[in-house]
XYZ file of C-alpha atoms in Angstrom:
714
model
C 11.645 -11.238 -15.303
C 14.269 -10.923 -12.576
C 18.010 -10.797 -11.906
C 18.579 -12.531 -8.592
C 21.568 -12.479 -6.289
C 22.205 -15.989 -4.846
C 22.077 -14.677 -1.267
C 18.628 -13.212 -1.918
C 17.627 -16.503 -3.514
C 18.640 -18.257 -0.287
C 16.474 -15.943 1.810
C 13.517 -16.341 -0.575
C 13.748 -20.129 -0.570
C 13.725 -20.261 3.212
C 11.031 -17.559 3.310
C 8.743 -19.901 1.427
C 9.012 -22.455 4.253
C 9.157 -19.961 7.111
C 7.370 -16.585 6.855
C 9.677 -15.179 9.547
C 12.777 -15.534 7.385
C 14.192 -12.047 6.733
C 17.957 -12.667 6.513
C 19.910 -14.737 4.000
C 23.557 -15.796 4.449
C 25.989 -17.738 2.313
C 29.170 -19.175 3.848
C 30.849 -21.217 1.171
C 33.636 -20.448 -1.276
C 32.703 -16.796 -0.755
C 30.426 -15.129 1.762
C 27.601 -12.612 1.645
C 24.417 -11.638 3.477
C 21.120 -9.936 2.695
C 18.247 -8.797 4.906
C 14.916 -6.973 4.775
C 15.474 -3.252 5.426
C 12.781 -0.592 6.006
C 12.270 1.330 2.761
C 12.368 4.632 4.639
C 16.049 4.020 5.417
C 17.076 3.328 1.818
C 17.899 6.737 0.374
C 18.685 5.329 -3.081
C 15.064 4.231 -3.571
C 12.046 6.544 -3.579
C 9.329 5.588 -1.162
C 9.107 5.121 2.551
C 6.565 2.404 3.212
C 7.221 -1.301 3.475
C 10.560 -3.072 3.140
C 13.083 -4.090 0.546
C 15.768 -6.743 0.539
C 19.285 -5.296 0.790
C 22.201 -7.268 -0.611
C 24.962 -6.202 1.824
C 27.980 -7.487 -0.197
C 29.626 -7.812 3.192
C 32.697 -9.591 1.790
C 34.128 -6.087 1.242
C 33.798 -5.219 4.960
C 37.231 -3.952 6.067
C 38.351 -2.750 2.636
C 38.409 0.739 4.189
C 40.898 -0.383 6.864
C 38.325 -0.868 9.621
C 39.504 -4.452 10.381
C 43.265 -3.761 10.420
C 43.537 -4.304 14.178
C 42.441 -7.947 13.874
C 44.026 -8.933 10.561
C 47.132 -11.116 10.941
C 50.319 -11.399 8.859
C 48.787 -14.547 7.295
C 45.668 -12.592 6.193
C 47.921 -9.986 4.608
C 49.988 -12.610 2.810
C 46.847 -14.238 1.403
C 45.605 -10.841 0.213
C 48.928 -10.004 -1.482
C 48.896 -13.283 -3.391
C 45.208 -12.988 -4.433
C 43.758 -11.861 -7.767
C 42.151 -8.806 -6.117
C 44.573 -7.380 -3.537
C 42.997 -4.921 -1.067
C 39.487 -6.120 -1.908
C 37.021 -8.445 -0.114
C 39.218 -8.461 3.020
C 36.471 -9.808 5.300
C 35.698 -12.606 2.846
C 39.392 -13.559 2.791
C 39.329 -14.005 6.588
C 36.226 -16.204 6.739
C 35.303 -17.991 3.520
C 36.059 -21.472 2.263
C 38.139 -20.327 -0.690
C 40.880 -19.072 1.622
C 40.572 -21.199 4.777
C 42.826 -24.083 3.670
C 45.358 -21.599 2.384
C 45.407 -19.737 5.730
C 46.117 -23.026 7.549
C 48.914 -23.887 5.030
C 50.658 -20.527 5.575
C 50.560 -21.014 9.361
C 51.982 -24.575 9.017
C 54.829 -23.315 6.782
C 55.776 -20.663 9.326
C 55.628 -23.133 12.237
C 57.743 -25.663 10.314
C 60.285 -22.965 9.458
C 60.519 -22.125 13.159
C 60.982 -25.820 13.969
C 57.677 -26.091 15.812
C 56.317 -28.770 13.441
C 57.534 -31.777 11.419
C 60.985 -31.384 12.979
C 61.501 -28.432 10.677
C 60.877 -30.443 7.464
C 59.524 -28.293 4.628
C 58.496 -30.043 1.407
C 57.775 -28.627 -2.073
C 54.136 -29.816 -1.600
C 53.789 -27.806 1.632
C 55.055 -24.739 -0.194
C 52.583 -25.114 -3.088
C 49.508 -22.893 -3.071
C 46.204 -24.758 -2.966
C 47.698 -28.059 -1.756
C 45.927 -27.701 1.588
C 42.190 -27.315 0.911
C 39.190 -26.285 3.028
C 37.765 -29.801 2.741
C 40.963 -30.986 4.501
C 40.239 -28.556 7.355
C 36.738 -30.062 7.662
C 38.138 -33.617 7.658
C 40.825 -32.902 10.280
C 38.304 -31.303 12.664
C 36.005 -34.354 12.768
C 35.832 -35.481 16.392
C 36.445 -39.244 15.910
C 38.616 -39.795 12.847
C 40.060 -36.281 12.702
C 43.582 -37.275 13.814
C 43.857 -40.206 11.412
C 42.630 -37.901 8.590
C 45.322 -35.385 9.607
C 47.962 -38.111 9.366
C 46.809 -39.111 5.843
C 46.663 -35.525 4.555
C 50.030 -34.495 6.026
C 51.651 -37.697 4.786
C 50.512 -36.842 1.262
C 52.297 -33.499 1.693
C 55.453 -35.527 2.475
C 56.142 -34.039 5.940
C 56.090 -37.384 7.865
C 53.963 -36.133 10.800
C 54.286 -37.398 14.353
C 51.218 -37.907 16.599
C 52.030 -34.547 18.263
C 52.194 -32.872 14.824
C 48.713 -34.176 14.038
C 47.292 -32.776 17.295
C 48.953 -29.385 16.648
C 47.654 -29.219 13.068
C 44.150 -30.106 14.278
C 44.504 -27.244 16.760
C 45.543 -24.759 13.994
C 42.529 -25.800 11.842
C 40.185 -25.240 14.797
C 41.592 -21.781 15.503
C 41.167 -20.681 11.867
C 37.649 -22.107 11.359
C 36.478 -20.935 14.798
C 37.658 -17.394 14.015
C 35.611 -17.541 10.810
C 32.451 -18.651 12.666
C 32.963 -15.936 15.298
C 33.437 -13.169 12.707
C 30.323 -14.231 10.786
C 28.389 -14.374 14.086
C 29.497 -10.836 14.916
C 28.482 -9.339 11.554
C 25.194 -11.266 11.596
C 24.671 -9.939 15.128
C 24.939 -6.410 13.709
C 22.181 -7.144 11.189
C 19.938 -8.764 13.820
C 20.351 -5.806 16.188
C 19.381 -3.469 13.336
C 16.265 -5.510 12.543
C 15.282 -5.385 16.201
C 15.757 -1.598 16.348
C 13.867 -1.095 13.062
C 10.891 -2.928 14.498
C 11.203 -1.219 17.869
C 10.648 -4.472 19.770
C 12.384 -5.549 22.998
C 12.812 -9.108 21.651
C 13.231 -10.147 18.041
C 12.029 -13.488 16.721
C 13.417 -14.191 13.303
C 14.750 -16.819 10.938
C 18.038 -16.788 9.020
C 18.158 -18.705 5.764
C 21.639 -20.107 5.273
C 23.571 -21.894 2.535
C 27.158 -22.629 1.494
C 29.600 -25.546 1.529
C 31.571 -24.424 4.586
C 28.454 -24.160 6.743
C 27.093 -27.450 5.445
C 30.248 -29.608 5.337
C 32.321 -28.484 8.284
C 31.577 -30.712 11.311
C 31.667 -27.985 14.005
C 31.032 -24.756 12.091
C 27.251 -24.397 12.380
C 27.179 -25.258 16.084
C 29.866 -22.691 16.896
C 28.203 -20.010 14.769
C 24.798 -20.492 16.434
C 26.333 -20.423 19.899
C 28.254 -17.172 19.331
C 25.236 -15.461 17.761
C 23.136 -16.290 20.831
C 25.879 -14.949 23.064
C 26.235 -11.693 21.099
C 22.520 -10.887 20.661
C 20.795 -12.472 23.659
C 17.580 -10.519 22.961
C 17.042 -12.238 19.583
C 15.482 -15.677 19.185
C 17.059 -16.874 15.957
C 16.149 -19.942 13.989
C 18.696 -21.081 11.380
C 17.145 -22.734 8.367
C 19.257 -24.600 5.828
C 18.353 -23.543 2.300
C 17.553 -26.025 -0.415
C 19.074 -24.864 -3.722
C 18.741 -21.140 -3.048
C 20.038 -19.962 -6.369
C 17.601 -22.218 -8.248
C 14.397 -22.408 -6.230
C 14.926 -18.895 -4.801
C 15.399 -17.389 -8.256
C 12.215 -19.089 -9.395
C 10.377 -17.597 -6.426
C 11.640 -14.057 -7.019
C 10.594 -14.516 -10.652
C 7.136 -15.704 -9.578
C 6.679 -12.614 -7.395
C 7.979 -10.342 -10.161
C 5.658 -12.020 -12.652
C 2.671 -11.545 -10.372
C 3.504 -7.823 -9.997
C 4.084 -7.389 -13.747
C 0.770 -9.079 -14.529
C -0.941 -6.826 -11.983
C 0.668 -3.767 -13.617
C -0.560 -4.931 -17.031
C -4.119 -5.232 -15.725
C -3.977 -1.799 -14.067
C -2.698 -0.246 -17.309
C -5.400 -2.007 -19.301
C -8.125 -0.625 -17.013
C -6.804 2.945 -16.978
C -6.307 2.859 -20.765
C -10.117 3.249 -21.100
C -9.765 6.766 -19.697
C -7.252 7.969 -22.256
C -8.917 9.667 -25.212
C -7.253 10.089 -28.610
C -7.286 13.327 -30.604
C -9.837 11.689 -32.941
C -12.137 10.728 -30.046
C -12.006 14.270 -28.664
C -12.779 15.737 -32.114
C -15.787 13.405 -32.217
C -16.973 14.690 -28.801
C -16.640 18.257 -30.127
C -18.636 17.314 -33.260
C -21.412 15.716 -31.196
C -21.631 18.708 -28.830
C -22.131 20.896 -31.917
C -24.980 18.643 -33.121
C -26.634 18.784 -29.686
C -26.300 22.594 -29.585
C -28.056 22.942 -32.951
C -30.776 20.594 -31.745
C -31.413 22.742 -28.646
C -31.558 25.981 -30.677
C -34.068 24.724 -33.268
C -37.783 24.987 -32.568
C -38.757 21.576 -33.898
C -36.126 19.665 -31.866
C -35.951 21.880 -28.745
C -38.494 19.848 -26.789
C -36.559 16.567 -27.150
C -33.076 18.127 -27.062
C -30.937 17.247 -24.032
C -28.639 20.303 -24.229
C -31.421 22.854 -23.738
C -29.716 26.060 -25.025
C -32.042 28.250 -22.936
C -32.420 31.921 -23.949
C -31.504 34.277 -21.058
C -32.693 37.573 -22.593
C -29.311 39.063 -21.720
C -28.683 40.895 -25.007
C -25.400 42.643 -24.316
C -22.260 42.477 -22.208
C -21.336 45.595 -20.167
C -19.969 48.532 -22.209
C -18.589 50.515 -19.254
C -21.347 53.148 -19.107
C -23.292 51.192 -16.463
C -23.928 53.310 -13.384
C -25.963 53.216 -10.192
C -26.825 51.206 -7.064
C -28.197 47.697 -7.517
C -29.385 44.915 -5.267
C -28.469 41.310 -6.013
C -29.920 38.152 -4.516
C -28.070 34.869 -4.720
C -30.030 31.695 -4.066
C -28.082 28.577 -4.998
C -28.063 26.284 -2.002
C -28.515 26.226 1.744
C -27.239 29.789 2.068
C -28.787 32.906 0.659
C -26.912 36.181 -0.001
C -28.208 39.701 -0.324
C -25.824 42.265 -1.847
C -25.707 45.971 -2.488
C -23.512 46.684 -5.517
C -22.493 50.263 -6.340
C -21.320 50.551 -9.950
C -19.624 53.796 -11.022
C -18.802 54.577 -14.666
C -16.398 57.153 -16.028
C -12.621 57.196 -16.163
C -12.118 55.234 -12.946
C -14.733 52.523 -13.158
C -15.365 50.997 -9.735
C -17.579 48.332 -8.254
C -18.176 48.456 -4.515
C -19.986 45.578 -2.812
C -21.629 44.983 0.570
C -23.261 41.681 1.401
C -24.800 39.613 4.156
C -25.359 35.850 4.256
C -28.511 34.229 5.612
C -29.224 30.567 6.284
C -32.234 28.788 4.852
C -33.539 26.262 7.388
C -34.422 22.798 6.069
C -38.087 23.169 7.070
C -38.257 26.303 4.885
C -36.485 24.573 1.959
C -39.029 21.783 2.129
C -42.137 23.720 3.230
C -44.550 25.741 1.095
C -43.460 28.136 -1.635
C -45.110 31.020 0.234
C -43.004 30.300 3.349
C -39.805 30.138 1.299
C -40.406 33.489 -0.422
C -41.600 35.120 2.825
C -38.297 34.035 4.383
C -36.340 35.473 1.423
C -38.212 38.788 1.680
C -37.632 38.850 5.461
C -33.863 38.543 4.784
C -34.003 41.368 2.194
C -35.837 43.550 4.698
C -33.175 42.911 7.328
C -30.437 43.797 4.821
C -32.118 47.056 3.714
C -32.374 48.088 7.389
C -28.769 47.047 7.956
C -27.622 49.233 5.013
C -30.143 52.021 5.788
C -31.667 52.029 2.276
C -35.295 50.984 2.867
C -36.753 54.018 1.106
C -35.137 53.680 -2.313
C -36.779 51.557 -5.028
C -33.608 49.812 -6.194
C -33.291 47.672 -9.321
C -32.637 44.037 -8.394
C -31.019 41.038 -10.064
C -31.910 37.566 -8.793
C -29.337 34.808 -9.235
C -31.429 31.681 -9.128
C -29.224 28.603 -9.615
C -31.930 26.119 -10.509
C -33.109 25.028 -13.987
C -35.376 27.774 -15.340
C -37.106 28.467 -18.610
C -36.916 32.208 -19.165
C -39.540 33.982 -21.221
C -38.029 37.441 -20.720
C -35.159 39.012 -18.774
C -37.412 39.298 -15.710
C -39.442 36.112 -15.979
C -38.258 32.565 -15.384
C -40.322 29.440 -14.874
C -38.811 26.938 -12.430
C -38.579 23.576 -14.214
C -37.503 21.418 -11.242
C -36.028 21.931 -7.803
C -32.555 20.444 -7.194
C -29.997 20.447 -4.313
C -32.440 19.366 -1.619
C -35.094 22.050 -2.216
C -38.682 20.770 -2.216
C -40.855 23.847 -1.570
C -44.408 23.272 -2.858
C -46.279 25.339 -5.458
C -43.102 26.629 -7.152
C -42.351 24.238 -9.994
C -43.958 25.494 -13.223
C -44.319 28.993 -11.694
C -42.500 32.226 -12.528
C -40.056 32.788 -9.654
C -39.961 36.569 -10.241
C -43.742 36.727 -9.710
C -43.363 34.654 -6.522
C -40.731 37.137 -5.284
C -42.845 40.190 -6.216
C -45.883 38.702 -4.420
C -43.754 38.105 -1.321
C -42.610 41.764 -1.362
C -46.257 42.879 -1.733
C -47.393 40.711 1.169
C -44.854 42.390 3.462
C -45.909 45.932 2.426
C -42.674 47.415 3.749
C -40.621 48.329 0.695
C -40.698 48.104 -3.055
C -38.048 46.783 -5.458
C -37.702 46.801 -9.216
C -36.941 43.170 -10.168
C -35.112 43.636 -13.474
C -33.462 40.290 -14.155
C -33.382 36.667 -13.221
C -29.818 35.420 -13.591
C -28.143 32.064 -14.104
C -24.788 31.906 -12.264
C -22.922 30.913 -15.464
C -24.193 34.042 -17.196
C -23.188 36.064 -14.115
C -19.692 34.642 -14.468
C -19.507 35.770 -18.094
C -20.778 39.266 -17.257
C -18.318 39.805 -14.404
C -15.387 38.977 -16.693
C -16.855 40.979 -19.585
C -16.794 44.061 -17.356
C -12.983 43.648 -17.170
C -12.468 42.359 -20.727
C -14.952 43.359 -23.491
C -13.778 40.319 -25.494
C -15.416 37.986 -22.973
C -18.473 36.411 -24.579
C -18.458 32.970 -22.951
C -19.061 31.862 -19.362
C -17.891 28.546 -17.916
C -18.313 26.966 -14.514
C -16.357 23.852 -13.551
C -16.842 23.264 -9.860
C -19.202 20.941 -8.043
C -21.233 20.963 -11.254
C -20.513 22.267 -14.749
C -22.220 24.545 -17.242
C -21.477 27.056 -20.001
C -23.130 30.026 -21.739
C -22.160 32.223 -24.706
C -23.377 35.072 -26.905
C -25.372 33.548 -29.782
C -26.850 35.378 -32.809
C -30.521 36.025 -31.951
C -31.552 34.805 -35.416
C -30.214 31.316 -34.548
C -32.318 31.090 -31.365
C -35.614 29.907 -32.853
C -37.317 29.884 -29.443
C -37.125 33.711 -29.335
C -38.752 36.191 -31.708
C -36.570 38.701 -33.519
C -33.452 38.433 -35.663
C -31.511 41.437 -34.447
C -28.291 41.362 -32.428
C -27.198 38.703 -29.983
C -28.404 36.999 -26.843
C -26.670 34.964 -24.193
C -27.683 31.297 -24.299
C -27.516 29.223 -21.109
C -26.471 25.873 -22.583
C -27.171 23.635 -19.547
C -24.443 21.466 -21.074
C -24.211 19.075 -18.112
C -27.001 17.069 -19.754
C -24.900 16.437 -22.895
C -24.896 12.672 -23.454
C -28.224 11.983 -21.707
C -29.501 10.644 -25.058
C -26.678 8.076 -25.141
C -24.401 9.964 -27.547
C -21.387 9.586 -25.214
C -21.960 5.919 -24.346
C -18.991 4.742 -26.417
C -16.540 6.583 -24.156
C -18.298 6.015 -20.827
C -16.629 3.317 -18.708
C -18.231 0.870 -16.309
C -17.099 3.197 -13.508
C -18.997 6.143 -15.043
C -22.075 3.938 -15.261
C -21.725 2.865 -11.613
C -21.422 6.501 -10.463
C -24.486 7.440 -12.522
C -26.584 4.550 -11.194
C -25.785 5.404 -7.575
C -26.447 9.144 -7.993
C -29.633 11.015 -7.011
C -30.479 11.805 -10.656
C -29.623 8.577 -12.449
C -29.466 8.897 -16.250
C -29.258 12.704 -16.085
C -26.317 15.131 -16.430
C -23.997 12.446 -17.818
C -21.417 14.875 -19.245
C -21.326 16.750 -15.937
C -20.727 13.433 -14.166
C -17.595 12.891 -16.253
C -16.112 16.359 -15.720
C -17.230 18.052 -12.514
C -15.765 17.948 -9.031
C -18.763 16.375 -7.346
C -18.345 13.204 -9.392
C -14.618 12.840 -10.189
C -13.948 11.662 -6.637
C -16.714 9.093 -7.008
C -15.204 7.757 -10.241
C -11.831 7.485 -8.475
C -13.441 5.724 -5.497
C -15.144 3.180 -7.753
C -11.876 2.383 -9.526
C -10.081 1.992 -6.172
C -12.768 -0.400 -4.898
C -12.410 -2.485 -8.061
C -8.595 -2.516 -7.771
C -8.835 -3.521 -4.102
C -11.224 -6.365 -4.932
C -8.719 -7.532 -7.547
C -5.962 -7.458 -4.912
C -3.964 -4.585 -6.429
C -4.466 -2.133 -3.555
C -4.696 -1.873 0.240
C -3.710 -5.561 0.618
C -7.107 -6.488 -0.786
C -8.931 -5.046 2.259
C -11.876 -2.746 1.492
C -12.064 -0.362 4.440
C -15.252 1.308 5.689
C -13.864 4.608 4.405
C -13.611 3.272 0.876
C -17.276 2.228 1.019
C -18.307 5.796 1.919
C -19.691 7.855 -0.968
C -18.175 11.261 -1.668
C -15.084 10.931 0.565
C -12.831 12.084 -2.283
C -13.673 15.784 -2.400
C -12.245 18.010 -5.125
C -9.720 19.429 -2.663
C -8.303 15.954 -1.927
C -7.965 15.142 -5.621
C -6.203 18.486 -6.095
C -3.829 17.805 -3.203
C -3.048 14.230 -4.266
C -2.162 15.369 -7.781
C -0.042 18.324 -6.711
C 3.473 17.928 -8.144
C 5.004 19.329 -5.000
C 3.677 16.467 -2.893
C 5.926 13.588 -2.043
C 4.360 10.146 -1.790
C 4.608 10.610 1.954
C 2.052 13.406 1.852
C -0.215 11.467 -0.503
C -0.140 8.709 2.103
C -1.074 11.083 4.898
C -4.043 12.412 2.860
C -5.168 8.821 2.310
C -4.728 8.181 6.030
C -6.959 11.166 6.844
C -9.539 9.442 4.666
C -9.109 6.266 6.720
C -7.129 4.444 4.022
C -3.939 2.801 5.235
C -1.760 2.772 2.181
C 1.702 1.555 1.364
C 3.953 3.529 -0.949
C 2.981 1.368 -3.908
C -0.700 2.013 -3.095
C -0.076 5.762 -3.060
C 1.582 5.626 -6.484
C -1.449 3.811 -7.945
C -3.961 6.168 -6.262
C -2.107 9.196 -7.650
C -2.128 7.598 -11.087
C -5.882 6.895 -10.926
C -6.619 10.505 -9.888
C -4.423 11.659 -12.758
C -6.177 9.744 -15.540
C -9.666 10.641 -14.268
C -8.993 14.382 -13.963
C -7.060 14.462 -17.245
C -10.025 12.967 -19.089
C -12.348 15.454 -17.361
C -10.233 18.414 -18.497
C -10.051 17.054 -22.058
C -13.815 16.456 -22.285
C -14.463 19.942 -20.927
C -12.014 21.332 -23.494
C -13.771 19.441 -26.306
C -17.110 21.008 -25.301
C -15.543 24.472 -25.156
C -13.914 23.943 -28.583
C -17.394 23.332 -30.021
C -18.633 26.624 -28.515
C -15.751 28.830 -29.751
C -15.877 27.340 -33.245
C -19.634 27.956 -33.426
C -19.125 31.630 -32.523
C -16.355 31.888 -35.169
C -18.574 30.326 -37.852
C -21.571 32.462 -36.803
C -19.493 35.522 -37.600
C -17.930 34.153 -40.794
C -14.392 34.633 -39.460
C -11.193 32.790 -40.405
C -9.815 33.588 -36.997
C -11.521 34.433 -33.676
C -10.066 36.074 -30.565
C -12.337 35.442 -27.591
C -12.211 35.336 -23.800
C -13.938 32.832 -21.526
C -14.925 33.918 -18.013
C -14.392 30.943 -15.681
C -15.374 30.050 -12.150
C -15.524 26.897 -10.052
C -13.388 25.068 -7.500
C -12.126 22.344 -9.827
C -10.829 24.897 -12.330
C -9.347 27.115 -9.625
C -7.840 24.547 -7.258
C -6.746 21.600 -9.357
C -3.023 21.725 -10.259
C -3.395 20.488 -13.866
C -7.067 20.807 -14.896
C -6.918 24.321 -16.390
C -3.663 23.687 -18.287
C -4.933 20.446 -19.887
C -8.290 22.040 -20.720
C -6.644 25.075 -22.376
C -4.354 22.803 -24.394
C -7.329 20.704 -25.562
C -9.212 23.811 -26.750
C -6.092 24.925 -28.659
C -5.703 21.478 -30.267
C -9.368 21.088 -31.257
C -10.121 24.694 -32.323
C -6.869 25.838 -33.954
C -8.535 28.814 -35.682
C -9.535 30.358 -32.352
C -7.278 32.181 -29.936
C -9.014 31.612 -26.590
C -8.074 33.410 -23.356
C -9.384 32.405 -19.953
C -10.159 34.924 -17.217
C -10.985 33.983 -13.629
C -14.290 35.437 -12.501
C -14.770 37.329 -9.255
C -18.188 36.573 -7.730
C -20.315 35.921 -10.797
C -23.485 35.225 -8.841
C -23.294 38.524 -6.887
C -21.421 41.122 -8.919
C -22.533 39.387 -12.145
C -26.195 39.639 -11.200
C -25.795 43.369 -10.489
C -24.074 43.903 -13.851
C -26.845 42.084 -15.724
C -29.348 44.280 -13.895
C -27.307 47.383 -14.788
C -27.114 46.383 -18.472
C -30.850 45.586 -18.395
C -31.595 49.067 -17.008
C -29.295 50.694 -19.589
C -31.029 48.899 -22.503
C -34.512 49.575 -21.050
C -33.749 53.287 -20.679
C -32.360 53.378 -24.244
C -35.650 51.917 -25.550
C -37.747 54.489 -23.672
C -35.659 57.346 -24.961
């Protein structure tokens, strides 16, 4: 599970007993230190939030020559005789492995100069390793130090006098004191850095410490503590002796690593539910096809969930459309009136003028008469504004609510959605309601030619640019599709000739339970909390309005399980719809560093660490990927149906697309296109972005309607 450096083990062991411990030091045979550094300062590791333990390997301090001014001839001699000359120079000045040897070299020199042992030099005194660090510790003991010195020196055969013993004790003190001072100075550097990192005037911290020299030497720890306090007076340091750092500490690092690995496994297991295999996607395509057939057939149409509504749009534009048309666009709280001038000929042009009007809430929720009077009032204002009150212009009405059309210019409102509640409209023909409103005003007359669904408008706009376009798709707040079906297959409409555009209303795919095997508990939670529980289940898995909600539900679950946001569920996270499509698009953008993901989350009131940001990005990724694949599977069913309708081995077709999710999301369109290619290999499908399907599209449908009507009369 983990490879642990012993210094880090020391810090971890002490950290278990004292939460403040953020430095580990070993002063034994060798020496090293580690400390908790801010991640933002560690360029070798991606991420900028939180901290990470740095193993300093400070034994190599000075290998670049930076300690030359304080190294002595004895330090240089030790280095020359070592196994690694020129390396670990700081360690050779301070650690237990070299301390006895340093003292021996000094004693040899002093004896040679006649300052000790009356100049006696014995073979033992000249032998490396005969004077050990444990001897230094023994000689420096305050009570029996001198008698220990006598014993040790006698064993070296130098017959020491009392004065010799005092001098040797003095040499030991100088060498060990220098070691304690040097360690105190380097530790002081680390403590000052910790204080600056935290930006506090006074630092309170704990240093975990281990090593034979620190533990065994009678004066070492006291001297070290004293010098540290002198060098960094603005730090309150507690020194904590480590118990078996390399054992217990390693176990603790392993325990933490195990906890994180287990957490990762659980996260992967949860997100695995969102990954769909090629076989599963083929199955979704197959089921969409079954539901389409069910909506087209007379005997199953009533119970079918994917309604396959006839639109009475029998042709896409052929380029001969010409004239001035009005378009109305009612799809939400705003209402648009447009004048669209279409010119045919060599240089086909479409010129548009429009004005936007608000619909007050009291009108949305008043009587039907009030609503249509308000709409007619807005039209009147626009005709005055454009100076075209006198002309009886053909008009197309984009009405983005579920409608059952009985002809191009008649549509019965099935149910209001999006906050509209006007009375006496449901079950009525909205074109009649509009015509009655115009009559009541007695100011102008209009020729209402077509009632238009925005998805069909999207298809028509693109078909004006590309005659191959026979499919419309919207993937924005909601989702829907339409396509040109053979009239003979639409059993709800009389006649077998030619084609007609079918408004699929595909968002309701799955409302009969046919997608339950791939819906997760998060999808079910989003559905249950929505305004139309049990309805539009496919739409709830693919469109922008709901993807953020799925993400939010996963994040709440992960937070409850302690994987995110330190287990704290913030008020923001409890707020429905905070993850708008634009945030999902930004979070998943490849150009964004984790830093920017964090700042987006902060705007949403979520304080995240770097690890949190990585998980959030991952969650957004799996949810939007699945959405794009499911959308692609639905589209694959549509293009293959068109191909089979026409008895072709290969179909070239264009899809006109609109919607914020498709347009803004960095990966959605690419994954969706790839899925269509994988699932419908016999179709070559192009995608064309639509320009204003509900305005320009409505005018084009009206223009085509006029063209076909005139053709009939001639």
